[in-house]
């Protein structure tokens, strides 16, 4: 695991955007095969997406040969709802870059057969060639995608129940009313993420400090599903100074020295 610590969330977000753009360009220089990326939603990736949009506008990178799969979507929320992850992704990324519509994949939380939707999603990821890179965030409880504590570290895309804690945290997007936050979601599994050749987790702010500590220093455990990245050979964490408050001084110094 490699932890990149920057002074501000903006600097860490810009680092991640430039890293992703470089990876897309690196693959494009070698092959005509598409770059397959996993994408996340939430407050955290907004600045990374804004920087990627800037890079596309400046002609520094193109998403024309990028295929994306989002990590999750609420069950039962209409796609047109302003807080659906469909709406989020179009607003913050897809409307601002040149990725072809047919390359965009987001789980359908209104599918008649949710299990079939999840199985087809795993198949589509495989058919696209698997993830070159997965961009994720982390929950205050250490979840990666909507893999809540005690999800299997071997889990795949499936229907998940959201914990009360997560619904309370996400109620800030639903007028502060946790009852308006759907109680279920479709989510890629932990193993869907760790199958990616490379993973970047964005971790910003003091509210994520405990989760970051568990992810980096804690045991690799289903209690903090993001800790599964300890077994990944190419996992990055991009975080700001505010998120590292719970790390041991030596851990902090080690990563500051290296990255
Ligand atoms: P956030 O969500 O970016 O809104 O904090 C991250 C997550 O819950 O995984």
PDB file of C-alpha atoms in Angstrom, residues 48 62 95 97 114 116 126 133 175 186 207 233:
ATOM      1  CA  UNK A  48     -10.791  14.841  -8.713  1.00  0.00           C
ATOM      2  CA  UNK A  62      -9.312  11.822 -23.503  1.00  0.00           C
ATOM      3  CA  UNK A  95     -21.357  15.820 -18.806  1.00  0.00           C
ATOM      4  CA  UNK A  97     -15.734  14.838 -20.396  1.00  0.00           C
ATOM      5  CA  UNK A 114     -31.682  -7.178  -9.003  1.00  0.00           C
ATOM      6  CA  UNK A 116     -29.585 -10.791 -12.459  1.00  0.00           C
ATOM      7  CA  UNK A 126     -15.029  -9.309 -17.310  1.00  0.00           C
ATOM      8  CA  UNK A 133      -7.802   1.074 -12.211  1.00  0.00           C
ATOM      9  CA  UNK A 175     -32.449  16.910   3.719  1.00  0.00           C
ATOM     10  CA  UNK A 186     -26.428  -2.544  -5.427  1.00  0.00           C
ATOM     11  CA  UNK A 207     -14.076  12.284   9.841  1.00  0.00           C
ATOM     12  CA  UNK A 233      -0.103  -5.344  -4.881  1.00  0.00           C
TER      13      UNK A 233
END
